[in-house]
Amino acid sequence: MNRTDVHASWWTTGTPSRRHWLRWAGTAGLLGAVPAGCERRLQEGPAAEPEPVARFPGKVALRVVNDRPPCLETPWHYYREDLTPNEAFYVRWHLQTIPTSVDLRSWRLKVGGHVERPLELSMADLRRMEAASVVAVNQCSGNSRSRFEPRVPGGQWGNGAMGNARWTGVRLADILRRAGVKGGSVQVSFDGLDQGPFSAVPDFIKALPIDHARTPEILVAYEMNGEPLPMLNGFPARLVVPGWYATYWVKALAEITVLPRPFEGFWMARSYRIPDNPHAQETPDALAAKTVPIHRMNVRSFFVQPEPDARVPLGRPLALEGIAFDDGQGIKQVQVSTDGGAGWFDARLDRDLGRFAFRRWRAEWTPSARGLQTLRVRAVNNAGDATPESPTWNHSGYMRNAIEQIPVLVV
Ligand SMILES: Nc1nc2c(c(=O)[nH]1)N[C@H]1C(S)=C(S)[C@@H](COP(=O)(O)O)O[C@H]1N2
Ligand SMILES: [Mo]
C-alpha cells in the first residue's frame, strides 16, 4: 500500500495530472488563488463582475458557489472529456465539519440495524470483496438552479454541478447479503463522516427503499476514474446510486443501517423533496400540497461545442458537440435545431459508455446567415421521455430542465 491508501488527507489525494498542473501553474497557493483570466477581468473595473474561483486541495481552480462548506462547480470545457477528471469534478457539501483527513487504519464502514450479523468493514475487507464498476453521471438535484425564473433560494449553480465518472467498488447488495437483512426491513440509511457545527444541525443522512438498495447497480465505491476518491468527493468510500440525483450518493461513508420503518430525518422528511406530480412542477402561488423524496433524474442535453456566445465563421462547416443523459433508460435520439426550433435534425451518437453515462453526440452545421443565431438541442430516451420545451419550476430549484438554447454570433 502506498501512503494514499493508508492515510489520506487533503494534501495527499487526487494529485492533479501534469497537464492540469501546468495549466494552473501560474496561480499561487492552494486556497483563494484566482486564475489569470479573473485578475484581468478584475482590472477592467466594476462592470465586468468576476466569478469567485478557488483552488481547494486536490482540485484545479473551480467556481465557488459556496466556500463553507465548499460547493465548487466544474468549468464547462471539461465536459468535452468523456470522463470528468477527478481534479475538476464538482463538489457539494451541506455541513460545516467535513473530513479533511481519514486514517484507513482506524476507518471502518459499520453495517448495522435490522441485520443478522452487524459488520465493521475495513478498506482491506472491502477490497477483498468482488469489485464492480459503472460509468455513471453524478448530478446535484440543484444543478442549473440559477436558471430558474422566478429565482429560488439555495446554491446558485450554473450547469456545472454534474460529472461523469467510472466508479469502482463493492455492490451494496453484496454487503447487505453479508450482513443478512432481517425480514420486515423497509429502508436502508447512509451516514457519512461529516457533521453539523453543533448538535442542533441535523446530520446528513439519506435513505433508500430496501428493494432499491438491493439492486446490483448500487455501489459502495472506493475508486473514481481508477484512483482513490478525492477527499472532497467522499474519500475513502461513497455510495453511487446510478440514475438517481446525487443527494443519495453519500460521501465519506461511515454507517449503513437497515431499518424496519421509514427513516424520518431532516434530509429525507423535510429537505430534497419534490412536488408529487410527473414533472415535479408547482407555481409560486400554488405550491404542491403533496411532496415525495426526489429520486430519478430527467432527460437532459447540452452543447459542449460551441460554447454560448461563441463567434463562428459564415459558410464554413462547424462541428457541434454535446452530451445527453437520463436516469438509465439510455439515450435513444438527440436532435439539433439551428433555425429557432422550426426544423430539427438528428445528431450522431458516440460510443455508448453505459446506460447511466453521458452519451456524447455530434453534428455539423454550416452557418448561412450572419448575426445572432440560436442553437437548440433536445434528447429522447428509450422510454420515450424527452427534454421539455419549457422549463419546469419548483420552489426548491431542483431538476431544472428545458431544451438548451445557446446564442452564437455568425461573422
Ligand atoms: N456525507 C455527505 N455526502 C453527500 C453530501 C453531503 O453533504 N455529505 N451531499 C450530497 C449531495 S446533495 C450531492 S449533490 C453530492 C455531491 O457529490 P460530489 O461532491 O462528489 O460532486 O454529494 C452527496 N453526498
Ligand atoms: Mo445536491
Short mmCIF file of C-alpha atoms and ligand atoms in Angstrom, two decimals:
data_model
loop_
_atom_site.label_atom_id
_atom_site.label_comp_id
_atom_site.label_asym_id
_atom_site.label_seq_id
_atom_site.Cartn_x
_atom_site.Cartn_y
_atom_site.Cartn_z
CA MET A 1 0.00 0.00 0.00
CA ASN A 2 1.25 3.47 -0.77
CA ARG A 3 0.72 6.37 1.53
CA THR A 4 -2.53 7.46 -0.11
CA ASP A 5 -4.03 4.09 0.65
CA VAL A 6 -3.22 4.22 4.33
CA HIS A 7 -3.67 7.79 5.42
CA ALA A 8 -5.10 10.26 3.01
CA SER A 9 -5.68 13.91 3.66
CA TRP A 10 -6.38 16.97 1.55
CA TRP A 11 -2.77 17.10 0.63
CA THR A 12 -2.18 13.53 -0.45
CA THR A 13 -5.17 12.59 -2.62
CA GLY A 14 -6.26 13.49 -6.11
CA THR A 15 -2.90 14.72 -7.36
CA PRO A 16 -3.66 16.87 -10.41
CA SER A 17 -2.40 15.45 -13.67
CA ARG A 18 0.66 17.08 -15.12
CA ARG A 19 -1.44 18.70 -17.82
CA HIS A 20 -3.74 20.38 -15.32
CA TRP A 21 -0.87 21.22 -13.07
CA LEU A 22 0.78 23.05 -15.94
CA ARG A 23 -2.45 24.80 -16.85
CA TRP A 24 -2.71 26.30 -13.38
CA ALA A 25 0.97 26.50 -12.57
CA GLY A 26 0.82 30.28 -12.77
CA THR A 27 -1.66 30.54 -9.93
CA ALA A 28 -0.19 30.71 -6.46
CA GLY A 29 -1.25 28.79 -3.40
CA LEU A 30 -3.94 26.19 -2.92
CA LEU A 31 -6.73 28.25 -1.47
CA GLY A 32 -8.13 31.50 -2.71
CA ALA A 33 -5.96 31.71 -5.79
CA VAL A 34 -7.50 33.47 -8.76
CA PRO A 35 -6.66 32.36 -12.28
CA ALA A 36 -5.19 34.87 -14.67
CA GLY A 37 -8.46 35.46 -16.55
CA CYS A 38 -10.21 36.65 -13.44
CA GLU A 39 -7.45 39.01 -12.46
CA ARG A 40 -7.68 40.58 -15.85
CA ARG A 41 -11.42 41.00 -15.55
CA LEU A 42 -10.99 42.49 -12.09
CA GLN A 43 -8.73 45.14 -13.53
CA GLU A 44 -11.27 46.02 -16.18
CA GLY A 45 -13.38 47.62 -13.48
CA PRO A 46 -16.71 47.07 -11.78
CA ALA A 47 -18.71 46.49 -14.97
CA ALA A 48 -17.22 43.04 -15.50
CA GLU A 49 -18.28 41.06 -12.45
CA PRO A 50 -15.61 38.47 -11.67
CA GLU A 51 -16.62 34.97 -10.76
CA PRO A 52 -15.11 33.78 -7.49
CA VAL A 53 -12.69 30.95 -8.17
CA ALA A 54 -10.60 28.94 -5.72
CA ARG A 55 -8.21 26.04 -5.63
CA PHE A 56 -9.02 23.50 -2.97
CA PRO A 57 -6.64 20.62 -2.24
CA GLY A 58 -6.64 18.03 -4.99
CA LYS A 59 -8.65 20.29 -7.29
CA VAL A 60 -7.95 22.67 -10.15
CA ALA A 61 -9.43 26.16 -9.84
CA LEU A 62 -13.21 25.76 -9.68
CA ARG A 63 -16.02 28.30 -9.47
CA VAL A 64 -17.00 28.83 -5.85
CA VAL A 65 -20.75 28.62 -5.29
CA ASN A 66 -20.14 28.45 -1.53
CA ASP A 67 -16.91 28.26 0.43
CA ARG A 68 -18.05 27.00 3.85
CA PRO A 69 -18.59 24.17 3.27
CA PRO A 70 -17.07 24.00 -0.21
CA CYS A 71 -19.52 23.93 -3.12
CA LEU A 72 -17.50 24.11 -6.32
CA GLU A 73 -18.57 24.00 -9.94
CA THR A 74 -16.87 22.22 -12.85
CA PRO A 75 -15.67 24.55 -15.66
CA TRP A 76 -17.67 23.84 -18.80
CA HIS A 77 -14.82 22.79 -21.10
CA TYR A 78 -14.20 19.66 -19.01
CA TYR A 79 -17.39 18.15 -20.44
CA ARG A 80 -15.51 17.71 -23.71
CA GLU A 81 -13.87 14.76 -21.96
CA ASP A 82 -15.89 11.55 -21.68
CA LEU A 83 -14.93 11.06 -18.04
CA THR A 84 -14.90 14.23 -15.96
CA PRO A 85 -11.40 14.42 -14.41
CA ASN A 86 -11.32 13.94 -10.63
CA GLU A 87 -9.47 17.20 -10.06
CA ALA A 88 -12.17 19.15 -11.94
CA PHE A 89 -15.18 17.20 -10.63
CA TYR A 90 -17.75 19.44 -8.89
CA VAL A 91 -18.06 19.39 -5.11
CA ARG A 92 -21.07 19.79 -2.88
CA TRP A 93 -21.27 19.51 0.93
CA HIS A 94 -24.02 20.64 3.31
CA LEU A 95 -22.43 20.67 6.75
CA GLN A 96 -19.54 22.75 8.07
CA THR A 97 -17.48 19.93 9.52
CA ILE A 98 -16.27 17.90 6.57
CA PRO A 99 -13.49 15.32 6.72
CA THR A 100 -10.12 16.73 5.66
CA SER A 101 -8.17 13.63 6.63
CA VAL A 102 -9.14 9.98 7.07
CA ASP A 103 -6.87 7.32 8.56
CA LEU A 104 -7.65 3.99 6.93
CA ARG A 105 -6.03 2.15 9.83
CA SER A 106 -8.96 3.18 12.00
CA TRP A 107 -11.72 3.86 9.42
CA ARG A 108 -14.44 1.21 9.39
CA LEU A 109 -17.69 1.00 7.47
CA LYS A 110 -20.28 -0.06 10.04
CA VAL A 111 -23.26 -2.04 8.83
CA GLY A 112 -26.00 -2.50 11.39
CA GLY A 113 -29.62 -2.07 12.35
CA HIS A 114 -32.12 -4.72 11.29
CA VAL A 115 -29.49 -7.32 10.28
CA GLU A 116 -28.41 -10.81 11.42
CA ARG A 117 -24.68 -10.01 11.59
CA PRO A 118 -23.54 -6.39 12.18
CA LEU A 119 -20.30 -5.70 10.29
CA GLU A 120 -17.30 -3.42 10.65
CA LEU A 121 -15.53 -3.45 7.30
CA SER A 122 -12.04 -2.06 6.77
CA MET A 123 -10.88 -0.83 3.36
CA ALA A 124 -8.92 -4.09 3.06
CA ASP A 125 -12.14 -6.04 3.72
CA LEU A 126 -13.94 -4.07 1.01
CA ARG A 127 -11.12 -4.57 -1.46
CA ARG A 128 -11.21 -8.33 -0.81
CA MET A 129 -14.86 -8.47 -1.89
CA GLU A 130 -15.82 -8.79 -5.57
CA ALA A 131 -15.31 -5.46 -7.35
CA ALA A 132 -17.83 -3.90 -9.71
CA SER A 133 -17.64 -0.79 -11.91
CA VAL A 134 -20.15 1.54 -13.53
CA VAL A 135 -19.82 4.71 -15.58
CA ALA A 136 -22.50 6.99 -14.18
CA VAL A 137 -23.50 10.64 -14.05
CA ASN A 138 -23.42 12.26 -10.63
CA GLN A 139 -25.73 15.28 -10.82
CA CYS A 140 -26.80 17.54 -7.95
CA SER A 141 -30.57 17.98 -7.62
CA GLY A 142 -29.91 21.72 -7.73
CA ASN A 143 -27.84 21.67 -10.91
CA SER A 144 -28.75 24.75 -13.05
CA ARG A 145 -30.69 26.29 -10.15
CA SER A 146 -29.53 29.80 -11.12
CA ARG A 147 -31.54 29.46 -14.36
CA PHE A 148 -34.91 29.30 -12.57
CA GLU A 149 -37.41 32.09 -13.13
CA PRO A 150 -38.69 33.26 -10.74
CA ARG A 151 -35.41 32.76 -8.91
CA VAL A 152 -35.25 30.39 -5.98
CA PRO A 153 -33.00 30.40 -2.90
CA GLY A 154 -30.18 27.88 -2.50
CA GLY A 155 -26.76 27.41 -4.09
CA GLN A 156 -26.85 29.33 -7.36
CA TRP A 157 -25.37 26.60 -9.54
CA GLY A 158 -24.85 27.06 -13.26
CA ASN A 159 -24.92 23.86 -15.31
CA GLY A 160 -21.67 22.53 -13.81
CA ALA A 161 -22.99 20.61 -10.79
CA MET A 162 -22.66 17.33 -12.66
CA GLY A 163 -19.97 14.96 -13.81
CA ASN A 164 -19.49 11.56 -15.42
CA ALA A 165 -17.05 9.10 -13.85
CA ARG A 166 -16.16 5.43 -13.73
CA TRP A 167 -16.98 4.32 -10.18
CA THR A 168 -15.48 1.14 -8.79
CA GLY A 169 -16.24 -0.56 -5.52
CA VAL A 170 -18.39 -3.22 -3.90
CA ARG A 171 -22.05 -3.84 -4.65
CA LEU A 172 -24.21 -2.61 -1.78
CA ALA A 173 -26.32 -5.75 -2.32
CA ASP A 174 -23.27 -7.94 -1.52
CA ILE A 175 -22.60 -6.02 1.69
CA LEU A 176 -26.26 -6.31 2.73
CA ARG A 177 -26.24 -10.04 1.94
CA ARG A 178 -23.14 -10.49 4.09
CA ALA A 179 -24.85 -8.70 6.99
CA GLY A 180 -28.09 -10.64 6.45
CA VAL A 181 -31.10 -8.32 6.10
CA LYS A 182 -33.87 -9.35 8.51
CA GLY A 183 -37.42 -9.84 7.30
CA GLY A 184 -39.65 -6.77 7.54
CA SER A 185 -36.89 -4.29 6.63
CA VAL A 186 -38.19 -1.33 4.59
CA GLN A 187 -35.28 1.08 4.11
CA VAL A 188 -31.51 1.42 4.38
CA SER A 189 -29.94 4.67 5.63
CA PHE A 190 -26.47 6.04 4.92
CA ASP A 191 -24.41 8.38 7.08
CA GLY A 192 -21.04 9.98 6.33
CA LEU A 193 -18.21 11.37 8.47
CA ASP A 194 -19.37 14.99 8.14
CA GLN A 195 -21.29 16.68 10.95
CA GLY A 196 -23.10 19.89 11.69
CA PRO A 197 -21.23 22.63 13.61
CA PHE A 198 -23.43 21.95 16.65
CA SER A 199 -25.80 19.15 17.63
CA ALA A 200 -28.99 21.02 16.65
CA VAL A 201 -27.96 20.83 12.98
CA PRO A 202 -29.36 17.59 11.58
CA ASP A 203 -26.71 15.13 10.44
CA PHE A 204 -26.67 14.45 6.68
CA ILE A 205 -28.29 11.02 6.45
CA LYS A 206 -30.11 9.69 3.39
CA ALA A 207 -32.21 6.57 2.93
CA LEU A 208 -33.25 4.31 0.07
CA PRO A 209 -36.13 1.83 -0.13
CA ILE A 210 -34.88 -1.70 0.67
CA ASP A 211 -35.75 -3.09 -2.77
CA HIS A 212 -33.76 -0.35 -4.47
CA ALA A 213 -30.84 -0.81 -2.06
CA ARG A 214 -30.66 -4.47 -3.07
CA THR A 215 -30.38 -3.83 -6.82
CA PRO A 216 -26.95 -4.79 -8.19
CA GLU A 217 -26.23 -1.35 -9.72
CA ILE A 218 -25.73 0.50 -6.42
CA LEU A 219 -22.09 0.59 -5.30
CA VAL A 220 -20.06 1.49 -2.27
CA ALA A 221 -17.32 2.99 -4.41
CA TYR A 222 -13.71 3.44 -3.31
CA GLU A 223 -12.39 4.47 -6.72
CA MET A 224 -13.28 7.20 -9.15
CA ASN A 225 -11.76 7.04 -12.64
CA GLY A 226 -9.24 4.46 -11.43
CA GLU A 227 -7.92 6.46 -8.45
CA PRO A 228 -8.90 6.69 -4.79
CA LEU A 229 -11.76 9.17 -4.37
CA PRO A 230 -10.59 12.76 -3.87
CA MET A 231 -11.14 13.83 -0.25
CA LEU A 232 -13.75 16.36 -1.38
CA ASN A 233 -15.67 13.72 -3.36
CA GLY A 234 -16.02 11.31 -0.47
CA PHE A 235 -12.75 9.54 0.38
CA PRO A 236 -12.47 6.75 1.37
CA ALA A 237 -15.81 5.39 0.07
CA ARG A 238 -19.14 6.76 -1.12
CA LEU A 239 -22.47 5.48 -2.24
CA VAL A 240 -23.10 5.50 -6.01
CA VAL A 241 -26.77 5.36 -6.95
CA PRO A 242 -26.82 5.35 -10.77
CA GLY A 243 -29.75 7.23 -12.29
CA TRP A 244 -30.71 8.96 -9.03
CA TYR A 245 -29.81 12.50 -8.00
CA ALA A 246 -26.52 12.80 -6.16
CA THR A 247 -28.12 13.71 -2.85
CA TYR A 248 -28.25 9.92 -2.26
CA TRP A 249 -24.59 9.44 -3.18
CA VAL A 250 -23.46 9.78 0.46
CA LYS A 251 -19.76 10.62 0.74
CA ALA A 252 -17.15 9.60 3.31
CA LEU A 253 -19.46 6.76 4.20
CA ALA A 254 -19.30 5.60 7.83
CA GLU A 255 -22.57 3.82 8.63
CA ILE A 256 -25.13 1.78 6.76
CA THR A 257 -28.26 1.00 8.78
CA VAL A 258 -31.03 -1.37 7.75
CA LEU A 259 -34.38 -0.10 9.03
CA PRO A 260 -37.67 -1.81 9.88
CA ARG A 261 -39.52 1.54 9.44
CA PRO A 262 -39.03 4.60 7.19
CA PHE A 263 -36.26 7.00 8.13
CA GLU A 264 -37.71 10.36 9.17
CA GLY A 265 -34.57 12.53 9.47
CA PHE A 266 -34.47 16.11 8.19
CA TRP A 267 -32.73 15.34 4.87
CA MET A 268 -35.47 12.89 3.87
CA ALA A 269 -38.59 14.23 5.60
CA ARG A 270 -38.02 17.98 5.16
CA SER A 271 -35.39 18.56 2.52
CA TYR A 272 -34.79 17.22 -1.00
CA ARG A 273 -38.50 16.74 -1.63
CA ILE A 274 -40.30 17.47 -4.88
CA PRO A 275 -43.94 18.02 -5.86
CA ASP A 276 -45.65 14.67 -6.28
CA ASN A 277 -46.53 15.00 -9.98
CA PRO A 278 -44.89 13.76 -13.20
CA HIS A 279 -42.63 16.78 -13.83
CA ALA A 280 -42.27 17.82 -10.18
CA GLN A 281 -43.93 21.12 -11.01
CA GLU A 282 -45.60 23.79 -8.95
CA THR A 283 -46.05 27.57 -9.17
CA PRO A 284 -45.06 30.27 -6.66
CA ASP A 285 -48.71 30.91 -5.80
CA ALA A 286 -49.83 27.30 -5.90
CA LEU A 287 -47.19 25.23 -4.14
CA ALA A 288 -47.74 21.48 -4.27
CA ALA A 289 -49.60 20.14 -1.25
CA LYS A 290 -48.08 16.67 -1.58
CA THR A 291 -44.34 16.05 -1.91
CA VAL A 292 -42.12 12.97 -2.22
CA PRO A 293 -38.35 12.47 -1.81
CA ILE A 294 -36.50 13.42 -5.01
CA HIS A 295 -35.43 10.34 -6.95
CA ARG A 296 -34.72 9.66 -10.64
CA MET A 297 -33.06 12.13 -13.00
CA ASN A 298 -34.84 13.55 -16.03
CA VAL A 299 -33.60 13.63 -19.66
CA ARG A 300 -31.14 16.45 -20.30
CA SER A 301 -28.98 17.52 -23.21
CA PHE A 302 -26.31 20.21 -23.54
CA PHE A 303 -23.91 21.72 -26.03
CA VAL A 304 -20.23 21.50 -25.15
CA GLN A 305 -19.12 22.95 -28.51
CA PRO A 306 -19.51 25.72 -29.40
CA GLU A 307 -19.85 27.45 -26.05
CA PRO A 308 -22.53 30.16 -25.61
CA ASP A 309 -21.69 33.48 -27.29
CA ALA A 310 -19.01 31.93 -29.49
CA ARG A 311 -18.17 33.76 -32.74
CA VAL A 312 -18.36 31.36 -35.66
CA PRO A 313 -17.49 31.93 -39.33
CA LEU A 314 -20.13 32.20 -42.05
CA GLY A 315 -20.25 29.49 -44.73
CA ARG A 316 -17.83 27.06 -43.09
CA PRO A 317 -18.84 23.71 -41.59
CA LEU A 318 -18.83 23.91 -37.80
CA ALA A 319 -18.60 20.86 -35.54
CA LEU A 320 -21.40 20.79 -32.95
CA GLU A 321 -20.89 18.54 -29.95
CA GLY A 322 -22.65 17.85 -26.71
CA ILE A 323 -23.79 15.41 -24.07
CA ALA A 324 -27.13 13.86 -23.14
CA PHE A 325 -28.11 11.65 -20.21
CA ASP A 326 -31.06 10.37 -18.22
CA ASP A 327 -31.84 8.02 -15.36
CA GLY A 328 -30.57 4.88 -17.07
CA GLN A 329 -33.17 4.12 -19.73
CA GLY A 330 -30.48 5.19 -22.17
CA ILE A 331 -30.47 7.96 -24.78
CA LYS A 332 -32.23 6.99 -27.99
CA GLN A 333 -32.05 10.15 -30.06
CA VAL A 334 -30.58 13.64 -29.93
CA GLN A 335 -31.82 16.38 -32.24
CA VAL A 336 -30.45 19.81 -33.02
CA SER A 337 -32.14 22.90 -34.40
CA THR A 338 -30.21 25.80 -35.92
CA ASP A 339 -33.26 27.80 -37.05
CA GLY A 340 -35.02 28.70 -33.83
CA GLY A 341 -36.78 25.37 -33.44
CA ALA A 342 -38.56 25.23 -36.81
CA GLY A 343 -36.53 22.33 -38.18
CA TRP A 344 -34.72 19.59 -36.26
CA PHE A 345 -32.10 17.14 -37.49
CA ASP A 346 -30.58 14.05 -35.88
CA ALA A 347 -27.19 14.20 -34.22
CA ARG A 348 -24.88 11.16 -34.34
CA LEU A 349 -24.44 9.34 -31.05
CA ASP A 350 -20.91 8.40 -29.97
CA ARG A 351 -19.98 5.09 -28.38
CA ASP A 352 -22.25 4.04 -25.52
CA LEU A 353 -20.32 4.09 -22.21
CA GLY A 354 -23.24 2.51 -20.36
CA ARG A 355 -26.84 3.46 -19.79
CA PHE A 356 -26.09 5.69 -16.79
CA ALA A 357 -23.27 7.61 -18.51
CA PHE A 358 -23.07 10.82 -20.54
CA ARG A 359 -23.88 9.98 -24.16
CA ARG A 360 -21.81 12.18 -26.44
CA TRP A 361 -23.45 13.46 -29.62
CA ARG A 362 -22.05 15.22 -32.68
CA ALA A 363 -23.47 17.12 -35.62
CA GLU A 364 -22.35 19.58 -38.26
CA TRP A 365 -23.75 22.95 -39.20
CA THR A 366 -22.76 25.41 -41.90
CA PRO A 367 -24.00 28.87 -40.88
CA SER A 368 -25.68 30.54 -43.85
CA ALA A 369 -26.60 33.92 -42.39
CA ARG A 370 -24.67 36.48 -40.39
CA GLY A 371 -25.75 37.73 -36.98
CA LEU A 372 -27.01 36.24 -33.77
CA GLN A 373 -28.32 32.68 -34.15
CA THR A 374 -29.74 30.34 -31.53
CA LEU A 375 -28.80 26.67 -31.41
CA ARG A 376 -31.10 24.21 -29.66
CA VAL A 377 -30.69 20.61 -28.59
CA ARG A 378 -33.17 18.05 -27.28
CA ALA A 379 -32.91 14.38 -26.35
CA VAL A 380 -35.28 11.43 -26.14
CA ASN A 381 -34.60 8.32 -24.08
CA ASN A 382 -35.58 4.70 -24.67
CA ALA A 383 -38.73 5.17 -22.55
CA GLY A 384 -39.88 7.98 -24.86
CA ASP A 385 -39.24 10.77 -22.32
CA ALA A 386 -37.93 13.95 -23.94
CA THR A 387 -36.27 17.16 -22.80
CA PRO A 388 -39.24 19.51 -22.28
CA GLU A 389 -39.82 22.59 -24.44
CA SER A 390 -40.40 24.92 -21.49
CA PRO A 391 -38.67 24.71 -18.13
CA THR A 392 -40.41 23.24 -15.11
CA TRP A 393 -40.40 25.19 -11.82
CA ASN A 394 -40.43 24.18 -8.15
CA HIS A 395 -39.62 26.28 -5.09
CA SER A 396 -36.53 24.29 -4.12
CA GLY A 397 -34.93 24.71 -7.54
CA TYR A 398 -34.48 21.01 -8.22
CA MET A 399 -34.49 19.08 -11.50
CA ARG A 400 -34.16 22.17 -13.71
CA ASN A 401 -34.69 21.06 -17.28
CA ALA A 402 -35.59 22.56 -20.66
CA ILE A 403 -34.40 22.40 -24.24
CA GLU A 404 -30.97 24.02 -24.13
CA GLN A 405 -30.65 27.18 -26.24
CA ILE A 406 -27.32 28.83 -26.87
CA PRO A 407 -26.65 32.05 -28.74
CA VAL A 408 -23.77 32.19 -31.24
CA LEU A 409 -22.65 35.09 -33.39
CA VAL A 410 -22.08 34.25 -37.07
CA VAL A 411 -19.45 36.60 -38.51
N1 LIG B 1 -21.57 12.88 3.53
C1 LIG B 1 -22.17 13.64 2.61
N2 LIG B 1 -22.44 13.10 1.42
C2 LIG B 1 -23.05 13.85 0.46
C3 LIG B 1 -23.42 15.20 0.69
C4 LIG B 1 -23.11 15.74 1.98
O1 LIG B 1 -23.38 16.91 2.27
N3 LIG B 1 -22.48 14.94 2.90
N4 LIG B 1 -24.07 15.91 -0.29
C5 LIG B 1 -24.77 15.13 -1.32
C6 LIG B 1 -25.18 15.94 -2.45
S1 LIG B 1 -26.60 16.85 -2.26
C7 LIG B 1 -24.52 15.94 -3.65
S2 LIG B 1 -25.07 16.87 -4.93
C8 LIG B 1 -23.34 15.08 -3.85
C9 LIG B 1 -22.20 15.81 -4.50
O2 LIG B 1 -21.17 14.91 -4.82
P1 LIG B 1 -19.70 15.43 -5.15
O3 LIG B 1 -19.33 16.45 -4.13
O4 LIG B 1 -18.83 14.26 -5.18
O5 LIG B 1 -19.79 16.06 -6.52
O6 LIG B 1 -22.88 14.51 -2.65
C10 LIG B 1 -23.89 13.99 -1.83
N5 LIG B 1 -23.29 13.27 -0.74
MO MO B 2 -27.07 18.07 -4.24
#
